[in-house]
PDB file of C-alpha atoms and ligand atoms in Angstrom:
ATOM      1  CA  MET A 783      -7.541   1.546  46.513  1.00 62.00           C
ATOM      2  CA  THR A 784      -7.267  -1.899  45.066  1.00 70.00           C
ATOM      3  CA  THR A 785      -7.967  -2.485  41.314  1.00 82.00           C
ATOM      4  CA  SER A 786      -9.589  -5.794  40.721  1.00 88.00           C
ATOM      5  CA  ASN A 787      -8.900  -7.252  37.369  1.00 88.00           C
ATOM      6  CA  LEU A 788     -12.474  -8.364  37.214  1.00 89.00           C
ATOM      7  CA  ASN A 789     -13.539  -4.688  37.153  1.00 92.00           C
ATOM      8  CA  ALA A 790     -12.195  -4.072  33.753  1.00 94.00           C
ATOM      9  CA  PRO A 791     -14.846  -2.678  31.432  1.00 96.00           C
ATOM     10  CA  HIS A 792     -14.655  -5.598  29.047  1.00 97.00           C
ATOM     11  CA  PHE A 793     -15.797  -7.912  31.759  1.00 97.00           C
ATOM     12  CA  LYS A 794     -18.825  -5.893  32.400  1.00 96.00           C
ATOM     13  CA  ASP A 795     -20.191  -4.737  29.122  1.00 96.00           C
ATOM     14  CA  ALA A 796     -20.757  -6.853  25.979  1.00 94.00           C
ATOM     15  CA  ASP A 797     -19.928  -3.935  23.576  1.00 95.00           C
ATOM     16  CA  LYS A 798     -16.661  -3.147  25.576  1.00 97.00           C
ATOM     17  CA  ALA A 799     -15.897  -6.927  25.371  1.00 97.00           C
ATOM     18  CA  ARG A 800     -16.360  -6.848  21.605  1.00 96.00           C
ATOM     19  CA  GLN A 801     -13.966  -3.933  21.274  1.00 96.00           C
ATOM     20  CA  TYR A 802     -11.488  -5.686  23.564  1.00 96.00           C
ATOM     21  CA  LEU A 803     -11.630  -8.782  21.382  1.00 95.00           C
ATOM     22  CA  GLU A 804     -11.190  -6.787  18.246  1.00 94.00           C
ATOM     23  CA  ALA A 805      -7.982  -5.276  19.601  1.00 93.00           C
ATOM     24  CA  GLN A 806      -6.631  -8.804  20.454  1.00 91.00           C
ATOM     25  CA  VAL A 807      -7.685 -10.457  17.203  1.00 89.00           C
ATOM     26  CA  TRP A 808      -7.036  -7.572  14.831  1.00 90.00           C
ATOM     27  CA  PRO A 809      -4.044  -5.766  16.058  1.00 88.00           C
ATOM     28  CA  HIS A 810      -3.536  -4.258  12.605  1.00 88.00           C
ATOM     29  CA  GLY A 811      -7.284  -3.487  11.966  1.00 89.00           C
ATOM     30  CA  PRO A 812     -10.182  -5.715  10.858  1.00 91.00           C
ATOM     31  CA  VAL A 813      -9.500  -8.689   8.580  1.00 89.00           C
ATOM     32  CA  CYS A 814     -12.346  -9.913   6.499  1.00 91.00           C
ATOM     33  CA  PRO A 815     -12.929 -13.595   7.460  1.00 87.00           C
ATOM     34  CA  HIS A 816     -14.555 -14.363   4.117  1.00 88.00           C
ATOM     35  CA  CYS A 817     -11.847 -13.222   1.760  1.00 89.00           C
ATOM     36  CA  GLY A 818      -8.893 -12.477   4.126  1.00 86.00           C
ATOM     37  CA  VAL A 819      -8.489  -8.871   2.880  1.00 87.00           C
ATOM     38  CA  ILE A 820      -7.152  -6.377   5.527  1.00 87.00           C
ATOM     39  CA  GLY A 821      -8.201  -2.853   5.793  1.00 85.00           C
ATOM     40  CA  GLU A 822     -10.785  -2.790   2.994  1.00 89.00           C
ATOM     41  CA  HIS A 823     -13.815  -2.417   5.210  1.00 91.00           C
ATOM     42  CA  TYR A 824     -16.192   0.135   6.659  1.00 93.00           C
ATOM     43  CA  GLU A 825     -18.321  -0.098   9.796  1.00 93.00           C
ATOM     44  CA  LEU A 826     -22.116  -0.240   9.152  1.00 92.00           C
ATOM     45  CA  LYS A 827     -23.753   2.492  11.246  1.00 90.00           C
ATOM     46  CA  GLY A 828     -27.472   2.212  10.382  1.00 84.00           C
ATOM     47  CA  LYS A 829     -30.000   2.459  13.226  1.00 84.00           C
ATOM     48  CA  SER A 830     -30.980  -1.249  12.890  1.00 83.00           C
ATOM     49  CA  THR A 831     -27.278  -2.459  12.791  1.00 85.00           C
ATOM     50  CA  ARG A 832     -25.737  -3.642  15.972  1.00 86.00           C
ATOM     51  CA  PRO A 833     -22.282  -2.191  16.669  1.00 88.00           C
ATOM     52  CA  GLY A 834     -19.219  -3.952  15.369  1.00 92.00           C
ATOM     53  CA  VAL A 835     -20.638  -5.051  12.024  1.00 94.00           C
ATOM     54  CA  TYR A 836     -18.258  -4.359   9.094  1.00 95.00           C
ATOM     55  CA  LYS A 837     -18.672  -4.514   5.364  1.00 95.00           C
ATOM     56  CA  CYS A 838     -15.834  -5.660   3.199  1.00 94.00           C
ATOM     57  CA  ARG A 839     -15.229  -3.623   0.035  1.00 94.00           C
ATOM     58  CA  ALA A 840     -13.394  -6.452  -1.565  1.00 93.00           C
ATOM     59  CA  CYS A 841     -16.062  -9.141  -1.352  1.00 93.00           C
ATOM     60  CA  ARG A 842     -19.019  -7.145  -0.376  1.00 94.00           C
ATOM     61  CA  ASP A 843     -19.792  -9.507   2.570  1.00 94.00           C
ATOM     62  CA  GLN A 844     -20.462  -8.350   6.068  1.00 93.00           C
ATOM     63  CA  PHE A 845     -18.504  -9.599   9.199  1.00 93.00           C
ATOM     64  CA  THR A 846     -17.893  -9.134  12.832  1.00 93.00           C
ATOM     65  CA  VAL A 847     -14.941 -10.149  15.042  1.00 92.00           C
ATOM     66  CA  THR A 848     -16.891 -13.183  16.235  1.00 90.00           C
ATOM     67  CA  VAL A 849     -17.778 -14.626  12.700  1.00 87.00           C
ATOM     68  CA  GLY A 850     -16.706 -18.172  12.475  1.00 82.00           C
ATOM     69  CA  THR A 851     -15.413 -18.358  16.066  1.00 84.00           C
ATOM     70  CA  LEU A 852     -16.753 -20.156  19.014  1.00 80.00           C
ATOM     71  CA  PHE A 853     -18.374 -16.953  20.232  1.00 85.00           C
ATOM     72  CA  GLU A 854     -20.580 -16.672  17.164  1.00 81.00           C
ATOM     73  CA  ARG A 855     -24.218 -17.517  17.802  1.00 76.00           C
ATOM     74  CA  SER A 856     -23.535 -18.154  21.536  1.00 84.00           C
ATOM     75  CA  LYS A 857     -26.368 -16.907  23.703  1.00 87.00           C
ATOM     76  CA  ILE A 858     -23.817 -16.030  26.403  1.00 92.00           C
ATOM     77  CA  PRO A 859     -22.871 -12.410  26.320  1.00 94.00           C
ATOM     78  CA  LEU A 860     -19.411 -11.713  25.126  1.00 94.00           C
ATOM     79  CA  ASN A 861     -18.255 -10.088  28.416  1.00 96.00           C
ATOM     80  CA  VAL A 862     -19.276 -13.264  30.317  1.00 96.00           C
ATOM     81  CA  TRP A 863     -17.181 -15.344  27.801  1.00 95.00           C
ATOM     82  CA  LEU A 864     -14.182 -13.163  28.521  1.00 96.00           C
ATOM     83  CA  GLN A 865     -14.763 -13.683  32.277  1.00 97.00           C
ATOM     84  CA  ALA A 866     -14.710 -17.435  31.763  1.00 97.00           C
ATOM     85  CA  VAL A 867     -11.554 -17.328  29.650  1.00 96.00           C
ATOM     86  CA  TYR A 868      -9.895 -15.113  32.252  1.00 97.00           C
ATOM     87  CA  LEU A 869     -10.808 -17.439  35.176  1.00 97.00           C
ATOM     88  CA  LEU A 870      -9.578 -20.554  33.318  1.00 96.00           C
ATOM     89  CA  CYS A 871      -6.332 -18.871  32.225  1.00 96.00           C
ATOM     90  CA  SER A 872      -5.542 -17.341  35.598  1.00 95.00           C
ATOM     91  CA  SER A 873      -6.310 -20.231  37.967  1.00 94.00           C
ATOM     92  CA  LYS A 874      -3.087 -22.335  38.281  1.00 91.00           C
ATOM     93  CA  LYS A 875      -4.978 -25.513  39.020  1.00 92.00           C
ATOM     94  CA  GLY A 876      -7.921 -24.915  36.694  1.00 94.00           C
ATOM     95  CA  ILE A 877     -11.513 -24.117  37.471  1.00 96.00           C
ATOM     96  CA  SER A 878     -14.289 -26.666  37.430  1.00 95.00           C
ATOM     97  CA  SER A 879     -17.472 -26.351  35.349  1.00 94.00           C
ATOM     98  CA  HIS A 880     -19.381 -26.410  38.729  1.00 95.00           C
ATOM     99  CA  GLN A 881     -17.394 -23.355  39.897  1.00 95.00           C
ATOM    100  CA  LEU A 882     -17.855 -21.478  36.596  1.00 96.00           C
ATOM    101  CA  HIS A 883     -21.583 -22.250  36.792  1.00 97.00           C
ATOM    102  CA  ARG A 884     -21.856 -20.729  40.233  1.00 97.00           C
ATOM    103  CA  THR A 885     -19.554 -17.854  39.653  1.00 96.00           C
ATOM    104  CA  LEU A 886     -20.863 -16.721  36.265  1.00 96.00           C
ATOM    105  CA  GLY A 887     -24.521 -17.502  36.990  1.00 96.00           C
ATOM    106  CA  ILE A 888     -24.838 -19.820  33.973  1.00 95.00           C
ATOM    107  CA  THR A 889     -26.097 -23.436  33.745  1.00 95.00           C
ATOM    108  CA  TYR A 890     -23.662 -26.212  34.462  1.00 94.00           C
ATOM    109  CA  LYS A 891     -24.202 -27.521  30.928  1.00 93.00           C
ATOM    110  CA  THR A 892     -23.310 -24.094  29.472  1.00 93.00           C
ATOM    111  CA  ALA A 893     -20.260 -23.795  31.735  1.00 94.00           C
ATOM    112  CA  TRP A 894     -19.111 -27.287  30.592  1.00 92.00           C
ATOM    113  CA  PHE A 895     -19.496 -26.406  26.867  1.00 90.00           C
ATOM    114  CA  MET A 896     -17.689 -23.158  27.419  1.00 92.00           C
ATOM    115  CA  SER A 897     -14.675 -24.519  29.260  1.00 92.00           C
ATOM    116  CA  HIS A 898     -14.224 -27.285  26.629  1.00 90.00           C
ATOM    117  CA  ARG A 899     -14.354 -24.703  23.858  1.00 89.00           C
ATOM    118  CA  ILE A 900     -11.869 -22.588  25.596  1.00 92.00           C
ATOM    119  CA  ARG A 901      -9.575 -25.652  26.012  1.00 92.00           C
ATOM    120  CA  GLU A 902      -9.677 -26.128  22.190  1.00 87.00           C
ATOM    121  CA  ALA A 903      -8.405 -22.551  21.842  1.00 86.00           C
ATOM    122  CA  MET A 904      -5.408 -23.283  24.089  1.00 91.00           C
ATOM    123  CA  LYS A 905      -3.939 -25.809  21.627  1.00 87.00           C
ATOM    124  CA  ASP A 906      -0.707 -24.762  19.957  1.00 81.00           C
ATOM    125  CA  PRO A 907      -1.517 -23.321  16.569  1.00 76.00           C
ATOM    126  CA  VAL A 908       1.837 -24.182  15.012  1.00 81.00           C
ATOM    127  CA  PHE A 909       3.973 -27.279  15.453  1.00 88.00           C
ATOM    128  CA  THR A 910       7.661 -26.835  16.052  1.00 93.00           C
ATOM    129  CA  LYS A 911      10.134 -29.416  17.379  1.00 96.00           C
ATOM    130  CA  MET A 912      11.326 -29.129  20.994  1.00 97.00           C
ATOM    131  CA  GLY A 913      14.886 -28.846  22.054  1.00 96.00           C
ATOM    132  CA  GLY A 914      17.640 -28.382  19.461  1.00 96.00           C
ATOM    133  CA  GLY A 915      20.773 -26.366  19.867  1.00 96.00           C
ATOM    134  CA  GLY A 916      22.009 -28.620  22.716  1.00 93.00           C
ATOM    135  CA  LYS A 917      19.089 -27.773  24.902  1.00 97.00           C
ATOM    136  CA  ILE A 918      17.825 -30.155  27.546  1.00 98.00           C
ATOM    137  CA  VAL A 919      14.582 -31.929  27.250  1.00 98.00           C
ATOM    138  CA  GLU A 920      13.172 -34.020  30.136  1.00 98.00           C
ATOM    139  CA  ALA A 921      10.761 -36.796  29.422  1.00 98.00           C
ATOM    140  CA  ASP A 922       8.624 -38.651  31.899  1.00 97.00           C
ATOM    141  CA  GLU A 923       5.262 -40.215  32.415  1.00 97.00           C
ATOM    142  CA  THR A 924       2.593 -40.110  35.088  1.00 96.00           C
ATOM    143  CA  PHE A 925      -0.600 -42.004  35.795  1.00 94.00           C
ATOM    144  CA  TRP A 926      -4.023 -40.797  36.398  1.00 90.00           C
ATOM    145  CA  GLY A 927      -7.480 -42.339  37.281  1.00 84.00           C
ATOM    146  CA  ILE A 928      -8.698 -45.637  35.986  1.00 85.00           C
ATOM    147  CA  LYS A 929      -9.044 -46.556  32.340  1.00 86.00           C
ATOM    148  CA  PRO A 930     -12.647 -47.393  31.091  1.00 83.00           C
ATOM    149  CA  GLY A 931     -13.390 -51.058  31.574  1.00 83.00           C
ATOM    150  CA  HIS A 932     -10.812 -51.438  34.418  1.00 84.00           C
ATOM    151  CA  HIS A 933     -11.097 -51.684  38.178  1.00 81.00           C
ATOM    152  CA  LYS A 934      -9.060 -50.109  40.925  1.00 79.00           C
ATOM    153  CA  LYS A 935      -6.058 -52.214  41.845  1.00 76.00           C
ATOM    154  CA  LYS A 936      -3.571 -51.976  44.613  1.00 75.00           C
ATOM    155  CA  GLY A 937      -0.377 -52.302  42.550  1.00 78.00           C
ATOM    156  CA  GLY A 938       0.790 -51.785  38.937  1.00 81.00           C
ATOM    157  CA  SER A 939      -0.303 -49.247  36.403  1.00 83.00           C
ATOM    158  CA  VAL A 940      -2.103 -51.410  33.750  1.00 85.00           C
ATOM    159  CA  HIS A 941      -5.482 -50.046  34.900  1.00 89.00           C
ATOM    160  CA  LYS A 942      -4.476 -46.283  34.880  1.00 92.00           C
ATOM    161  CA  GLU A 943      -4.559 -43.660  32.267  1.00 93.00           C
ATOM    162  CA  LYS A 944      -1.045 -42.713  31.107  1.00 96.00           C
ATOM    163  CA  ILE A 945       0.141 -39.168  30.490  1.00 97.00           C
ATOM    164  CA  PHE A 946       3.554 -38.770  28.724  1.00 98.00           C
ATOM    165  CA  SER A 947       5.133 -35.281  28.885  1.00 98.00           C
ATOM    166  CA  LEU A 948       8.195 -33.676  27.406  1.00 98.00           C
ATOM    167  CA  VAL A 949       9.560 -30.404  28.918  1.00 98.00           C
ATOM    168  CA  GLU A 950      12.357 -28.252  27.560  1.00 98.00           C
ATOM    169  CA  ARG A 951      14.130 -26.863  30.408  1.00 96.00           C
ATOM    170  CA  GLY A 952      13.350 -23.149  30.738  1.00 94.00           C
ATOM    171  CA  GLY A 953      10.891 -23.542  27.889  1.00 95.00           C
ATOM    172  CA  HIS A 954       7.671 -25.298  27.005  1.00 96.00           C
ATOM    173  CA  VAL A 955       5.972 -28.637  28.012  1.00 97.00           C
ATOM    174  CA  ARG A 956       4.003 -30.842  25.661  1.00 97.00           C
ATOM    175  CA  SER A 957       1.871 -33.656  27.039  1.00 97.00           C
ATOM    176  CA  PHE A 958       0.222 -36.651  25.448  1.00 97.00           C
ATOM    177  CA  HIS A 959      -2.457 -39.072  26.619  1.00 96.00           C
ATOM    178  CA  VAL A 960      -0.816 -42.391  25.631  1.00 96.00           C
ATOM    179  CA  PRO A 961      -2.106 -45.947  25.582  1.00 94.00           C
ATOM    180  CA  ASP A 962       0.948 -47.470  27.317  1.00 94.00           C
ATOM    181  CA  ILE A 963       4.531 -46.677  28.351  1.00 95.00           C
ATOM    182  CA  THR A 964       6.451 -48.773  25.858  1.00 96.00           C
ATOM    183  CA  SER A 965       9.214 -47.820  23.603  1.00 96.00           C
ATOM    184  CA  LYS A 966       6.991 -48.790  20.655  1.00 96.00           C
ATOM    185  CA  THR A 967       4.607 -45.929  21.737  1.00 97.00           C
ATOM    186  CA  LEU A 968       7.085 -43.392  23.139  1.00 97.00           C
ATOM    187  CA  ARG A 969      10.055 -43.653  20.808  1.00 97.00           C
ATOM    188  CA  PRO A 970       8.222 -42.486  17.557  1.00 97.00           C
ATOM    189  CA  LEU A 971       6.612 -39.776  19.585  1.00 97.00           C
ATOM    190  CA  MET A 972       9.924 -38.447  20.959  1.00 97.00           C
ATOM    191  CA  LEU A 973      11.503 -38.671  17.412  1.00 97.00           C
ATOM    192  CA  GLN A 974       8.560 -36.634  16.047  1.00 97.00           C
ATOM    193  CA  GLN A 975       8.629 -34.073  18.775  1.00 97.00           C
ATOM    194  CA  ILE A 976      12.316 -33.554  19.732  1.00 98.00           C
ATOM    195  CA  GLU A 977      15.164 -32.273  17.571  1.00 97.00           C
ATOM    196  CA  TYR A 978      18.190 -34.505  17.242  1.00 97.00           C
ATOM    197  CA  ASP A 979      20.591 -31.930  18.669  1.00 97.00           C
ATOM    198  CA  THR A 980      19.089 -32.281  22.141  1.00 98.00           C
ATOM    199  CA  ARG A 981      20.247 -33.534  25.545  1.00 97.00           C
ATOM    200  CA  LEU A 982      17.532 -35.868  26.627  1.00 97.00           C
ATOM    201  CA  VAL A 983      17.127 -36.755  30.238  1.00 97.00           C
ATOM    202  CA  THR A 984      14.787 -39.538  31.431  1.00 96.00           C
ATOM    203  CA  ASP A 985      14.719 -42.048  34.237  1.00 93.00           C
ATOM    204  CA  GLU A 986      15.733 -45.628  33.747  1.00 92.00           C
ATOM    205  CA  GLY A 987      12.373 -46.863  32.567  1.00 92.00           C
ATOM    206  CA  SER A 988      12.500 -49.656  30.006  1.00 91.00           C
ATOM    207  CA  ALA A 989      10.804 -47.552  27.288  1.00 93.00           C
ATOM    208  CA  TYR A 990      13.665 -45.098  27.513  1.00 95.00           C
ATOM    209  CA  ARG A 991      16.403 -47.819  27.559  1.00 93.00           C
ATOM    210  CA  LYS A 992      15.512 -48.812  24.115  1.00 92.00           C
ATOM    211  CA  LEU A 993      16.286 -45.479  22.572  1.00 94.00           C
ATOM    212  CA  GLN A 994      19.064 -45.714  19.993  1.00 94.00           C
ATOM    213  CA  ARG A 995      22.331 -43.897  20.182  1.00 92.00           C
ATOM    214  CA  SER A 996      21.558 -42.141  16.951  1.00 95.00           C
ATOM    215  CA  ASP A 997      18.117 -40.844  18.155  1.00 96.00           C
ATOM    216  CA  PHE A 998      19.427 -37.798  19.948  1.00 97.00           C
ATOM    217  CA  LYS A 999      22.741 -36.043  20.560  1.00 97.00           C
ATOM    218  CA  SER A1000      22.872 -37.403  24.150  1.00 96.00           C
ATOM    219  CA  HIS A1001      20.579 -39.288  26.408  1.00 96.00           C
ATOM    220  CA  LYS A1002      21.254 -39.408  30.096  1.00 95.00           C
ATOM    221  CA  THR A1003      19.226 -41.433  32.638  1.00 93.00           C
ATOM    222  CA  ILE A1004      18.777 -40.718  36.372  1.00 90.00           C
ATOM    223  CA  LYS A1005      18.593 -43.830  38.518  1.00 85.00           C
ATOM    224  CA  HIS A1006      15.666 -43.222  40.705  1.00 78.00           C
ATOM    225  CA  LYS A1007      15.666 -46.878  41.873  1.00 77.00           C
ATOM    226  CA  SER A1008      19.126 -46.376  43.302  1.00 77.00           C
ATOM    227  CA  GLY A1009      17.946 -43.259  45.150  1.00 79.00           C
ATOM    228  CA  ILE A1010      19.795 -40.938  42.850  1.00 76.00           C
ATOM    229  CA  TYR A1011      17.715 -37.959  41.771  1.00 79.00           C
ATOM    230  CA  VAL A1012      20.187 -35.267  40.729  1.00 81.00           C
ATOM    231  CA  ARG A1013      23.593 -35.517  39.119  1.00 83.00           C
ATOM    232  CA  GLY A1014      24.389 -31.845  38.241  1.00 86.00           C
ATOM    233  CA  GLN A1015      22.157 -31.034  35.190  1.00 88.00           C
ATOM    234  CA  ILE A1016      21.039 -34.648  34.966  1.00 91.00           C
ATOM    235  CA  HIS A1017      17.631 -34.702  36.709  1.00 93.00           C
ATOM    236  CA  THR A1018      13.964 -34.747  35.924  1.00 94.00           C
ATOM    237  CA  ASN A1019      12.855 -32.195  38.540  1.00 94.00           C
ATOM    238  CA  THR A1020      11.347 -29.788  36.073  1.00 96.00           C
ATOM    239  CA  ILE A1021       8.893 -32.351  34.706  1.00 97.00           C
ATOM    240  CA  GLU A1022       8.155 -33.705  38.113  1.00 96.00           C
ATOM    241  CA  ASN A1023       7.266 -30.241  39.288  1.00 96.00           C
ATOM    242  CA  TYR A1024       4.987 -29.844  36.246  1.00 97.00           C
ATOM    243  CA  PHE A1025       3.407 -33.208  37.121  1.00 97.00           C
ATOM    244  CA  SER A1026       2.779 -32.110  40.624  1.00 96.00           C
ATOM    245  CA  THR A1027       0.750 -29.047  39.536  1.00 95.00           C
ATOM    246  CA  LEU A1028      -1.039 -31.202  36.955  1.00 96.00           C
ATOM    247  CA  LYS A1029      -2.032 -33.855  39.541  1.00 94.00           C
ATOM    248  CA  ARG A1030      -3.103 -31.345  42.102  1.00 93.00           C
ATOM    249  CA  GLY A1031      -5.364 -29.802  39.549  1.00 93.00           C
ATOM    250  CA  LEU A1032      -6.750 -32.997  38.208  1.00 92.00           C
ATOM    251  CA  HIS A1033      -7.389 -34.333  41.816  1.00 88.00           C
ATOM    252  CA  GLY A1034      -8.434 -31.081  43.443  1.00 87.00           C
ATOM    253  CA  THR A1035     -10.249 -29.281  40.702  1.00 89.00           C
ATOM    254  CA  TYR A1036     -11.516 -31.689  38.052  1.00 87.00           C
ATOM    255  CA  GLN A1037     -11.737 -34.983  39.932  1.00 81.00           C
ATOM    256  CA  HIS A1038     -13.808 -36.924  37.372  1.00 80.00           C
ATOM    257  CA  VAL A1039     -12.018 -36.480  34.068  1.00 84.00           C
ATOM    258  CA  GLY A1040     -13.300 -39.039  31.490  1.00 83.00           C
ATOM    259  CA  SER A1041     -10.779 -40.897  29.434  1.00 87.00           C
ATOM    260  CA  ARG A1042     -11.931 -39.238  26.105  1.00 88.00           C
ATOM    261  CA  HIS A1043     -11.521 -35.761  27.564  1.00 90.00           C
ATOM    262  CA  LEU A1044      -8.274 -36.210  29.500  1.00 93.00           C
ATOM    263  CA  LYS A1045      -6.250 -34.908  26.501  1.00 93.00           C
ATOM    264  CA  ARG A1046      -8.035 -31.574  26.592  1.00 93.00           C
ATOM    265  CA  TYR A1047      -7.568 -31.059  30.394  1.00 94.00           C
ATOM    266  CA  VAL A1048      -3.905 -31.898  30.136  1.00 96.00           C
ATOM    267  CA  GLY A1049      -3.641 -29.394  27.268  1.00 96.00           C
ATOM    268  CA  GLU A1050      -5.116 -26.773  29.517  1.00 96.00           C
ATOM    269  CA  PHE A1051      -2.364 -27.278  32.050  1.00 97.00           C
ATOM    270  CA  ASP A1052       0.226 -27.332  29.282  1.00 97.00           C
ATOM    271  CA  PHE A1053      -1.047 -23.920  28.035  1.00 97.00           C
ATOM    272  CA  ARG A1054      -0.834 -22.258  31.509  1.00 97.00           C
ATOM    273  CA  TYR A1055       2.661 -23.694  31.988  1.00 97.00           C
ATOM    274  CA  ASN A1056       3.865 -22.465  28.575  1.00 96.00           C
ATOM    275  CA  ASN A1057       2.451 -19.069  29.301  1.00 96.00           C
ATOM    276  CA  ARG A1058       3.574 -18.945  32.873  1.00 96.00           C
ATOM    277  CA  MET A1059       4.427 -16.100  35.162  1.00 95.00           C
ATOM    278  CA  ALA A1060       8.034 -17.244  35.308  1.00 94.00           C
ATOM    279  CA  LEU A1061       8.347 -16.407  31.656  1.00 95.00           C
ATOM    280  CA  GLY A1062       7.088 -12.916  32.412  1.00 96.00           C
ATOM    281  CA  ILE A1063       3.503 -13.528  31.184  1.00 96.00           C
ATOM    282  CA  SER A1064       0.730 -12.083  33.322  1.00 96.00           C
ATOM    283  CA  ASP A1065      -2.716 -13.511  33.847  1.00 95.00           C
ATOM    284  CA  THR A1066      -4.119 -10.795  31.444  1.00 95.00           C
ATOM    285  CA  GLU A1067      -1.570 -11.617  28.755  1.00 95.00           C
ATOM    286  CA  ARG A1068      -2.146 -15.381  29.125  1.00 96.00           C
ATOM    287  CA  THR A1069      -5.949 -14.653  28.661  1.00 95.00           C
ATOM    288  CA  ASP A1070      -5.249 -12.538  25.575  1.00 94.00           C
ATOM    289  CA  ARG A1071      -3.193 -15.416  24.080  1.00 93.00           C
ATOM    290  CA  ALA A1072      -6.160 -17.700  24.591  1.00 93.00           C
ATOM    291  CA  LEU A1073      -8.457 -15.210  23.029  1.00 92.00           C
ATOM    292  CA  GLN A1074      -6.131 -14.986  19.980  1.00 88.00           C
ATOM    293  CA  GLY A1075      -6.280 -18.819  19.903  1.00 86.00           C
ATOM    294  CA  ILE A1076      -9.994 -18.712  19.764  1.00 82.00           C
ATOM    295  CA  SER A1077      -9.857 -16.540  16.617  1.00 75.00           C
ATOM    296  CA  CYS A1078      -7.193 -18.870  15.075  1.00 70.00           C
ATOM    297  CA  LYS A1079      -9.528 -21.832  15.392  1.00 64.00           C
ATOM    298  CA  ARG A1080     -12.161 -20.340  13.036  1.00 58.00           C
ATOM    299  CA  LEU A1081     -12.131 -23.149  10.548  1.00 46.00           C
ATOM    300  CA  THR A1082     -11.730 -26.104  12.863  1.00 45.00           C
ATOM    301  CA  TYR A1083     -14.320 -24.922  15.359  1.00 43.00           C
ATOM    302  CA  ARG A1084     -17.397 -26.295  13.723  1.00 48.00           C
ATOM    303  CA  ARG A1085     -16.304 -29.897  13.585  1.00 48.00           C
ATOM    304  CA  THR A1086     -15.001 -29.969  17.171  1.00 49.00           C
ATOM    305  CA  ASP A1087     -18.135 -28.227  18.421  1.00 49.00           C
ATOM    306  CA  ALA A1088     -20.299 -30.847  16.793  1.00 49.00           C
ATOM    307  CA  GLU A1089     -18.121 -33.439  18.401  1.00 50.00           C
ATOM    308  CA  MET A1090     -18.758 -31.882  21.839  1.00 49.00           C
ATOM    309  CA  GLU A1091     -22.387 -31.740  21.431  1.00 45.00           C
ATOM    310  CA  LYS A1092     -22.481 -35.427  20.746  1.00 48.00           C
ATOM    311  CA  THR A1093     -20.602 -36.343  23.853  1.00 45.00           C
ATOM    312  CA  THR A1094     -23.162 -35.017  26.469  1.00 39.00           C
TER     313      THR A1094
HETATM  314 ZN1   ZN B 654     -14.003  -9.772   2.204  1.00 87.99          ZN
END
């Protein structure tokens, strides 16, 4: 008999979904979101109380696992939310709002809101520099779509959106929606993101030629124009493979990504790559990490949510 992941109880039942979320968000027991105290709580069990409501002995306030998160006050049942998070986390090339709308039986508008909120949860909660310890970081750029106010042209890239990515070989990727590919834009970004003790590999693009000797421990370039793609460890194949998945997803799944949302979509591909199968992370574990991200975004949620509502 096959066991479909989608048959799991937390995908079928809202109360099971709440219990599942509690286990993800509170691995050491409930944490009061009002005062931050752990373990000083009891569950309210009155007839009129819905399950999963706790009362904090420290601050006397009530809370649930969804208080202050994007799930709070959502009309969508929690199990359907978990289905959406799972689908977005397990589909290598993403899943469109149209597909979510059809699969989950929700309106397109709701699907759009849900997927953007989930993308917010996929952002890295803590900033650490990439590379260091002599590790290799590849940097490269790719182009996508057409910038607002521009028209399609045959050559050049002036009219296209620019995505700049850094990938630590064997590690994580970090992508940025940048205004241009100049050293003025990219050098400060690289200095901010990458440790000095890093072996940087790029192509021979002019933005990278202007890096200083003192910026990184070493900087090797690969001469694509001369038809040379690999010299031992000097190549940008890792980042090019990443771009290939990203572009297949943007072209095949998302198609019309607006300039102002591009950053979020790219962040979604970064998240899946950083929690990829090759690092031993299963679809379920990747989903659990996104769920934990949702709970980390308690405080910032309201502002971003208001922003989203304005854009439709
Ligand atoms: Zn409290």
